[in-house]
Short mmCIF file of C-alpha atoms in Angstrom, two decimals:
data_model
loop_
_atom_site.label_atom_id
_atom_site.label_comp_id
_atom_site.label_asym_id
_atom_site.label_seq_id
_atom_site.Cartn_x
_atom_site.Cartn_y
_atom_site.Cartn_z
CA UNK W 2 114.89 87.59 88.59
CA UNK W 3 117.91 89.47 88.84
CA UNK W 4 118.11 89.92 91.79
CA UNK W 5 117.38 92.71 94.14
CA UNK W 6 118.91 96.06 92.38
CA UNK W 7 121.67 97.60 94.13
CA UNK W 8 121.70 99.98 97.23
CA UNK W 9 121.24 104.04 96.26
CA UNK W 10 122.11 104.64 100.33
CA UNK W 11 124.66 103.11 102.55
CA UNK W 12 123.02 100.87 105.36
CA UNK W 13 123.10 103.44 108.36
CA UNK W 14 122.15 106.69 105.73
CA UNK W 15 118.51 103.64 104.33
CA UNK W 16 118.02 103.31 108.86
CA UNK W 17 118.54 107.26 109.23
CA UNK W 18 116.28 108.04 106.68
CA UNK W 19 113.46 106.17 107.54
CA UNK W 20 112.99 108.34 109.83
CA UNK W 21 113.20 111.84 107.53
CA UNK W 22 110.29 114.58 107.71
CA UNK W 23 109.51 113.53 104.21
CA UNK W 24 107.38 110.56 102.66
CA UNK W 25 109.37 110.74 100.10
CA UNK W 26 112.79 110.34 101.41
CA UNK W 27 110.86 107.57 103.92
CA UNK W 28 109.51 105.68 100.33
CA UNK W 29 113.22 105.53 99.35
CA UNK W 30 114.81 104.98 102.38
CA UNK W 31 112.28 101.34 103.00
CA UNK W 32 113.48 100.45 99.36
CA UNK W 33 116.86 100.98 100.17
CA UNK W 34 117.65 98.66 103.09
CA UNK W 35 116.37 95.78 100.64
CA UNK W 36 119.49 94.48 99.60
CA UNK W 37 120.68 94.56 103.04
CA UNK W 38 118.82 92.04 104.65
CA UNK W 39 121.42 89.90 103.42
CA UNK W 40 123.84 90.61 105.87
CA UNK W 41 121.99 92.47 108.21
CA UNK W 42 118.30 91.16 108.61
CA UNK W 43 117.54 91.73 111.81
CA UNK W 44 118.17 96.04 111.85
CA UNK W 45 116.80 96.24 108.27
CA UNK W 46 113.27 94.25 109.11
CA UNK W 47 113.32 96.09 112.40
CA UNK W 48 112.80 98.86 110.56
CA UNK W 49 111.00 98.18 107.36
CA UNK W 50 108.48 96.13 110.04
CA UNK W 51 108.38 99.68 111.64
CA UNK W 52 107.51 101.45 108.82
CA UNK W 53 104.98 99.59 108.20
CA UNK W 54 103.28 99.61 111.71
CA UNK W 55 103.36 103.20 112.13
CA UNK W 56 104.22 105.73 109.98
CA UNK W 57 101.27 107.93 108.70
CA UNK W 58 101.87 107.77 105.42
CA UNK W 59 100.40 105.33 103.10
CA UNK W 60 103.18 105.47 100.74
CA UNK W 61 105.54 103.91 102.80
CA UNK W 62 103.57 101.62 104.22
CA UNK W 63 102.84 100.41 101.06
CA UNK W 64 106.55 100.18 100.77
CA UNK W 65 107.55 98.87 103.42
CA UNK W 66 105.17 96.02 103.06
CA UNK W 67 106.71 95.73 99.11
CA UNK W 68 110.39 95.35 100.67
CA UNK W 69 109.02 92.74 103.38
CA UNK W 70 108.37 90.64 100.56
CA UNK W 71 111.48 91.10 98.34
CA UNK W 72 113.50 89.84 101.55
CA UNK W 73 111.05 86.75 102.10
CA UNK W 74 110.64 88.38 106.08
CA UNK W 75 108.31 85.38 107.36
CA UNK W 76 109.54 87.15 110.36
CA UNK W 77 106.69 89.98 109.99
CA UNK W 78 104.28 88.35 109.18
CA UNK W 79 101.97 89.20 112.54
CA UNK W 80 101.91 92.90 111.07
CA UNK W 81 101.54 91.40 107.61
CA UNK W 82 98.35 90.26 108.61
CA UNK W 83 97.21 93.57 110.73
CA UNK W 84 98.37 95.21 107.23
CA UNK W 85 95.52 93.71 105.56
CA UNK W 86 93.44 95.16 107.74
CA UNK W 87 94.92 99.39 106.54
CA UNK W 88 92.32 101.86 105.59
CA UNK W 89 94.57 102.43 102.45
CA UNK W 90 93.14 99.97 99.71
CA UNK W 91 96.62 100.17 98.19
CA UNK W 92 98.66 99.00 101.08
CA UNK W 93 96.31 96.41 101.99
CA UNK W 94 96.98 95.18 98.24
CA UNK W 95 100.47 95.25 99.26
CA UNK W 96 100.40 93.74 102.25
CA UNK W 97 98.40 91.17 101.09
CA UNK W 98 100.65 90.38 97.67
CA UNK W 99 103.96 90.21 100.54
CA UNK W 100 101.68 87.25 102.41
CA UNK W 101 101.95 85.56 99.02
CA UNK W 102 105.40 86.54 98.19
CA UNK W 103 106.14 84.45 102.01
CA UNK W 104 103.89 81.79 101.26
CA UNK W 105 103.55 81.32 105.10
CA UNK W 106 100.26 78.59 105.39
CA UNK W 107 98.95 80.78 108.88
CA UNK W 108 97.95 83.25 106.18
CA UNK W 109 95.62 81.23 104.70
CA UNK W 110 92.44 82.51 106.81
CA UNK W 111 93.19 85.92 105.98
CA UNK W 112 93.72 85.41 102.86
CA UNK W 113 90.57 83.29 102.69
CA UNK W 114 89.17 86.53 104.03
CA UNK W 115 90.17 88.69 101.37
CA UNK W 116 88.66 86.88 98.66
CA UNK W 117 85.44 88.29 99.19
CA UNK W 118 86.75 91.78 100.08
CA UNK W 119 84.34 94.46 98.82
CA UNK W 120 87.27 96.12 96.66
CA UNK W 121 88.15 94.25 93.54
CA UNK W 122 91.45 95.12 93.68
CA UNK W 123 91.96 93.50 96.89
CA UNK W 124 90.35 90.46 95.45
CA UNK W 125 92.47 90.45 92.63
CA UNK W 126 95.68 90.46 95.30
CA UNK W 127 94.72 87.98 97.35
CA UNK W 128 93.56 85.11 94.40
CA UNK W 129 97.41 85.30 93.28
CA UNK W 130 98.09 85.54 96.61
CA UNK W 131 95.76 82.01 98.45
CA UNK W 132 96.44 79.61 96.08
CA UNK W 133 100.82 80.49 97.37
CA UNK W 134 99.71 79.67 101.01
CA UNK W 135 97.50 77.39 101.07
CA UNK W 136 98.11 74.04 101.74
CA UNK W 137 95.77 71.63 100.21
CA UNK W 138 95.92 71.78 96.83
CA UNK W 139 91.70 71.18 96.86
CA UNK W 140 91.01 73.86 98.84
CA UNK W 141 93.19 76.44 96.31
CA UNK W 142 91.63 75.49 93.23
CA UNK W 143 88.34 76.16 94.84
CA UNK W 144 89.12 79.53 95.16
CA UNK W 145 90.11 80.18 92.27
CA UNK W 146 86.99 78.73 90.75
CA UNK W 147 84.79 81.30 92.36
CA UNK W 148 87.03 83.95 91.45
CA UNK W 149 86.30 82.89 87.60
CA UNK W 150 82.74 83.97 88.86
CA UNK W 151 83.38 87.53 90.12
CA UNK W 152 81.83 90.31 88.35
CA UNK W 153 85.21 92.39 87.98
CA UNK W 154 86.63 91.00 84.07
CA UNK W 155 90.07 92.05 85.87
CA UNK W 156 89.82 89.31 88.80
CA UNK W 157 87.91 86.72 86.53
CA UNK W 158 91.27 87.56 83.97
CA UNK W 159 93.94 86.71 86.98
CA UNK W 160 92.31 83.82 88.64
CA UNK W 161 93.06 81.26 84.81
CA UNK W 162 96.23 82.96 85.60
CA UNK W 163 96.18 81.44 88.52
CA UNK W 164 94.66 78.16 87.16
CA UNK W 165 97.64 78.07 84.77
CA UNK W 166 100.42 78.16 87.55
CA UNK W 167 98.92 75.71 89.76
CA UNK W 168 98.34 73.48 86.22
CA UNK W 169 102.13 73.62 86.06
CA UNK W 170 103.16 72.57 89.48
CA UNK W 171 101.02 68.85 88.61
CA UNK W 172 101.21 69.33 84.97
CA UNK W 173 97.70 69.24 84.35
CA UNK W 174 94.28 71.35 85.10
CA UNK W 175 91.73 69.68 87.23
CA UNK W 176 88.93 68.57 84.85
CA UNK W 177 86.59 70.99 86.51
CA UNK W 178 89.12 74.30 85.96
CA UNK W 179 89.61 72.88 82.48
CA UNK W 180 85.82 72.92 82.01
CA UNK W 181 85.39 76.20 83.57
CA UNK W 182 88.38 77.18 81.20
CA UNK W 183 86.28 76.72 78.16
CA UNK W 184 83.24 78.05 79.54
CA UNK W 185 84.88 81.45 79.60
CA UNK W 186 86.22 81.50 76.28
CA UNK W 187 82.47 82.80 75.11
CA UNK W 188 83.13 86.04 78.34
CA UNK W 189 82.01 89.01 77.15
CA UNK W 190 85.46 90.61 77.89
CA UNK W 191 88.58 89.35 75.35
CA UNK W 192 90.44 89.77 78.34
CA UNK W 193 89.00 86.93 79.86
CA UNK W 194 88.63 85.46 76.64
CA UNK W 195 92.32 85.86 75.55
CA UNK W 196 93.61 84.35 79.02
CA UNK W 197 91.61 81.24 78.63
CA UNK W 198 92.28 80.48 75.29
CA UNK W 199 95.89 80.84 75.74
CA UNK W 200 95.53 78.31 79.66
CA UNK W 201 93.15 75.66 77.49
CA UNK W 202 95.72 75.86 74.61
CA UNK W 203 98.64 75.31 77.10
CA UNK W 204 96.65 71.97 78.51
CA UNK W 205 96.47 70.75 74.96
CA UNK W 206 92.69 71.68 74.51
CA UNK W 207 92.58 72.86 71.24
CA UNK W 208 89.42 74.77 71.20
CA UNK W 209 90.23 77.72 71.74
CA UNK W 210 92.77 77.81 68.72
CA UNK W 211 90.78 80.25 66.67
CA UNK W 212 90.75 82.78 69.49
CA UNK W 213 94.47 82.47 69.70
CA UNK W 214 94.36 83.23 65.80
CA UNK W 215 91.86 86.10 66.67
CA UNK W 216 94.40 87.35 68.94
CA UNK W 217 97.77 87.57 66.18
CA UNK W 218 95.66 88.79 63.64
CA UNK W 219 94.69 92.06 65.75
CA UNK W 220 91.38 91.51 65.58
CA UNK W 221 90.75 90.57 69.50
CA UNK W 222 91.32 94.31 70.89
CA UNK W 223 91.63 95.15 74.99
CA UNK W 224 94.00 91.62 75.14
CA UNK W 225 96.26 91.70 78.00
CA UNK W 226 100.16 92.04 76.58
CA UNK W 227 101.03 88.90 78.41
CA UNK W 228 98.76 87.38 77.25
CA UNK W 229 99.24 88.63 73.70
CA UNK W 230 102.59 87.44 73.56
CA UNK W 231 101.54 84.06 74.55
CA UNK W 232 99.07 84.08 71.89
CA UNK W 233 101.65 84.43 69.32
CA UNK W 234 104.36 82.25 70.31
CA UNK W 235 101.32 79.52 71.11
CA UNK W 236 100.55 79.43 67.06
CA UNK W 237 104.55 78.44 66.46
CA UNK W 238 104.55 76.16 69.37
CA UNK W 239 101.72 74.30 67.93
CA UNK W 240 102.13 75.15 64.15
CA UNK W 241 98.73 77.00 63.50
CA UNK W 242 98.88 77.69 60.24
CA UNK W 243 96.25 80.25 60.57
CA UNK W 244 97.64 82.26 62.11
CA UNK W 245 101.26 82.13 59.82
CA UNK W 246 100.35 85.32 57.66
CA UNK W 247 99.52 87.52 60.44
CA UNK W 248 103.02 86.06 61.85
CA UNK W 249 104.64 87.03 59.09
CA UNK W 250 103.40 90.94 58.92
CA UNK W 251 103.95 90.90 62.58
CA UNK W 252 107.25 90.14 62.05
CA UNK W 253 108.74 91.35 59.04
CA UNK W 254 105.84 94.68 58.57
CA UNK W 255 104.03 95.16 54.96
CA UNK W 256 106.52 98.03 54.03
CA UNK W 257 109.25 100.99 54.97
CA UNK W 258 107.48 103.55 57.82
CA UNK W 259 104.63 100.87 58.17
CA UNK W 260 106.21 100.44 61.69
CA UNK W 261 107.12 98.11 64.20
CA UNK W 262 105.25 96.01 66.11
CA UNK W 263 106.38 95.45 69.24
CA UNK W 264 106.21 91.76 69.49
CA UNK W 265 108.07 91.75 66.69
CA UNK W 266 110.22 89.25 68.73
CA UNK W 267 108.27 87.03 69.19
CA UNK W 268 106.22 86.76 65.85
CA UNK W 269 109.53 85.87 64.03
CA UNK W 270 110.71 82.64 67.25
CA UNK W 271 106.86 81.71 66.57
CA UNK W 272 108.04 81.64 62.66
CA UNK W 273 110.64 79.83 63.21
CA UNK W 274 109.43 76.97 65.30
CA UNK W 275 107.52 76.65 62.13
CA UNK W 276 110.21 76.01 59.46
CA UNK W 277 109.91 79.78 58.81
CA UNK W 278 113.08 80.33 56.47
CA UNK W 279 113.32 84.40 56.53
CA UNK W 280 112.58 83.82 60.28
CA UNK W 281 115.45 80.89 60.70
CA UNK W 282 117.57 82.91 58.62
CA UNK W 283 117.67 86.40 60.75
CA UNK W 284 118.17 84.41 64.17
CA UNK W 285 120.60 82.36 63.20
CA UNK W 286 122.59 85.89 61.12
CA UNK W 287 121.65 87.21 64.30
CA UNK W 288 124.11 85.72 66.60
CA UNK W 289 126.74 87.03 65.63
CA UNK W 290 125.93 91.14 65.89
CA UNK W 291 128.13 92.93 66.73
CA UNK W 292 126.19 93.90 69.97
CA UNK W 293 125.81 91.38 73.10
CA UNK W 294 122.24 92.61 73.64
CA UNK W 295 121.73 91.69 70.15
CA UNK W 296 122.86 88.56 70.79
CA UNK W 297 121.51 87.86 73.60
CA UNK W 298 118.30 87.71 72.30
CA UNK W 299 119.42 85.81 69.06
CA UNK W 300 120.50 82.96 71.83
CA UNK W 301 117.71 82.94 73.45
CA UNK W 302 115.30 83.25 70.35
CA UNK W 303 117.15 80.21 69.02
CA UNK W 304 116.39 78.28 71.78
CA UNK W 305 112.37 79.58 72.00
CA UNK W 306 112.30 77.63 67.97
CA UNK W 307 114.80 75.18 68.89
CA UNK W 308 116.70 75.77 66.07
CA UNK W 309 119.51 72.66 66.07
CA UNK W 310 121.29 75.37 63.84
CA UNK W 311 122.29 77.44 66.27
CA UNK W 312 123.47 74.97 69.11
CA UNK W 313 126.98 74.62 67.76
CA UNK W 314 127.17 78.25 67.75
CA UNK W 315 125.91 79.08 71.05
CA UNK W 316 127.48 76.56 72.66
CA UNK W 317 130.46 78.54 71.62
CA UNK W 318 129.95 80.92 73.62
CA UNK W 319 129.21 79.53 76.64
CA UNK W 320 132.18 80.23 79.71
CA UNK W 321 132.40 83.80 78.26
CA UNK W 322 129.22 86.65 79.75
CA UNK W 323 130.88 89.46 76.86
CA UNK W 324 129.43 87.23 73.97
CA UNK W 325 126.08 86.63 75.78
CA UNK W 326 123.99 86.07 78.64
CA UNK W 327 125.31 82.87 80.12
CA UNK W 328 121.73 82.13 81.43
CA UNK W 329 120.10 82.44 78.38
CA UNK W 330 123.53 80.23 76.99
CA UNK W 331 122.29 77.33 79.14
CA UNK W 332 118.40 77.59 79.03
CA UNK W 333 118.93 77.64 74.91
CA UNK W 334 121.36 74.61 74.49
CA UNK W 335 118.75 72.29 77.64
CA UNK W 336 116.01 73.95 75.44
CA UNK W 337 117.76 72.43 71.62
CA UNK W 338 118.90 69.38 73.48
CA UNK W 339 115.56 68.42 74.81
CA UNK W 340 113.80 68.59 71.01
CA UNK W 341 116.83 66.81 69.54
CA UNK W 342 116.20 63.80 72.22
CA UNK W 343 112.86 64.23 71.04
CA UNK W 344 111.84 65.27 74.44
CA UNK W 345 107.80 66.65 74.78
CA UNK W 346 107.45 70.19 75.88
CA UNK W 347 104.82 71.63 77.20
CA UNK W 348 103.45 74.71 75.06
CA UNK W 349 104.97 77.91 76.26
CA UNK W 350 108.15 76.86 77.67
#
């Protein structure tokens, strides 16, 4: 989202330190090479791939796999395919992650085998990576469908996330995938139930709405943080009045000293989307905050809430990075304009 972090070492120093006697230094050096791939790709990939193939320490090999993912190093595909067989499970996970990020179809067969690995953490990464390299959507959907039957709740949960990713590409889910997602609303794991509620809601099925409200009310414990945030925003986008009181508690608190909810920003956006006067008023007020970070958050909130009343103020920030992040400004203006034109927006957008 923000691009690679600035290197901490010069290219020469990073290349030198990949050969350090200290594993921790080698890990840092491999990571520091990533930004230099734009200008010295051959040198960087040679050093990183060498670390992946031959370094004695698993932490260095894992860091090398991550670096190859960050540099989209399709040139290193053979080394990454070998690393999927690494003796260390974390290295295997990172190699699978890299193959998914690179997205080369030649990795399809190897990732298909990883879907049935004996270790759940490896299956978890394979469920993410396989649909991203598989050329046939039907095969990708089938693989993810199988993963929703996994005994490990985390694997089942990430499979639902991948259903969502696959659906976003075409705007809908295949009927069998939606049917399976509905069934998972009754799963024993709150983690899985919450994800199923989010996915069904985002693709237009109201069956999981009561679960969304339950999440917002804090009655469903053990929910993933991202799913909790999504449930809050979906309550606002869908206008679920049953969750309004819980959203008010989360956005504004009950009393001094009660504590601030970590998802209060999301709750206030949800309320503003529902036309809540106090939430709208506070967001509009913070567009004039002295602090740039607060202004940027208010811009993003106004966009998410589709606040037409914020359009002129946000438009005045265009072209001035000192006022607010320009990416947030453009995204907010596009969202507000889309709402004003009556264009449909997918839940969660």
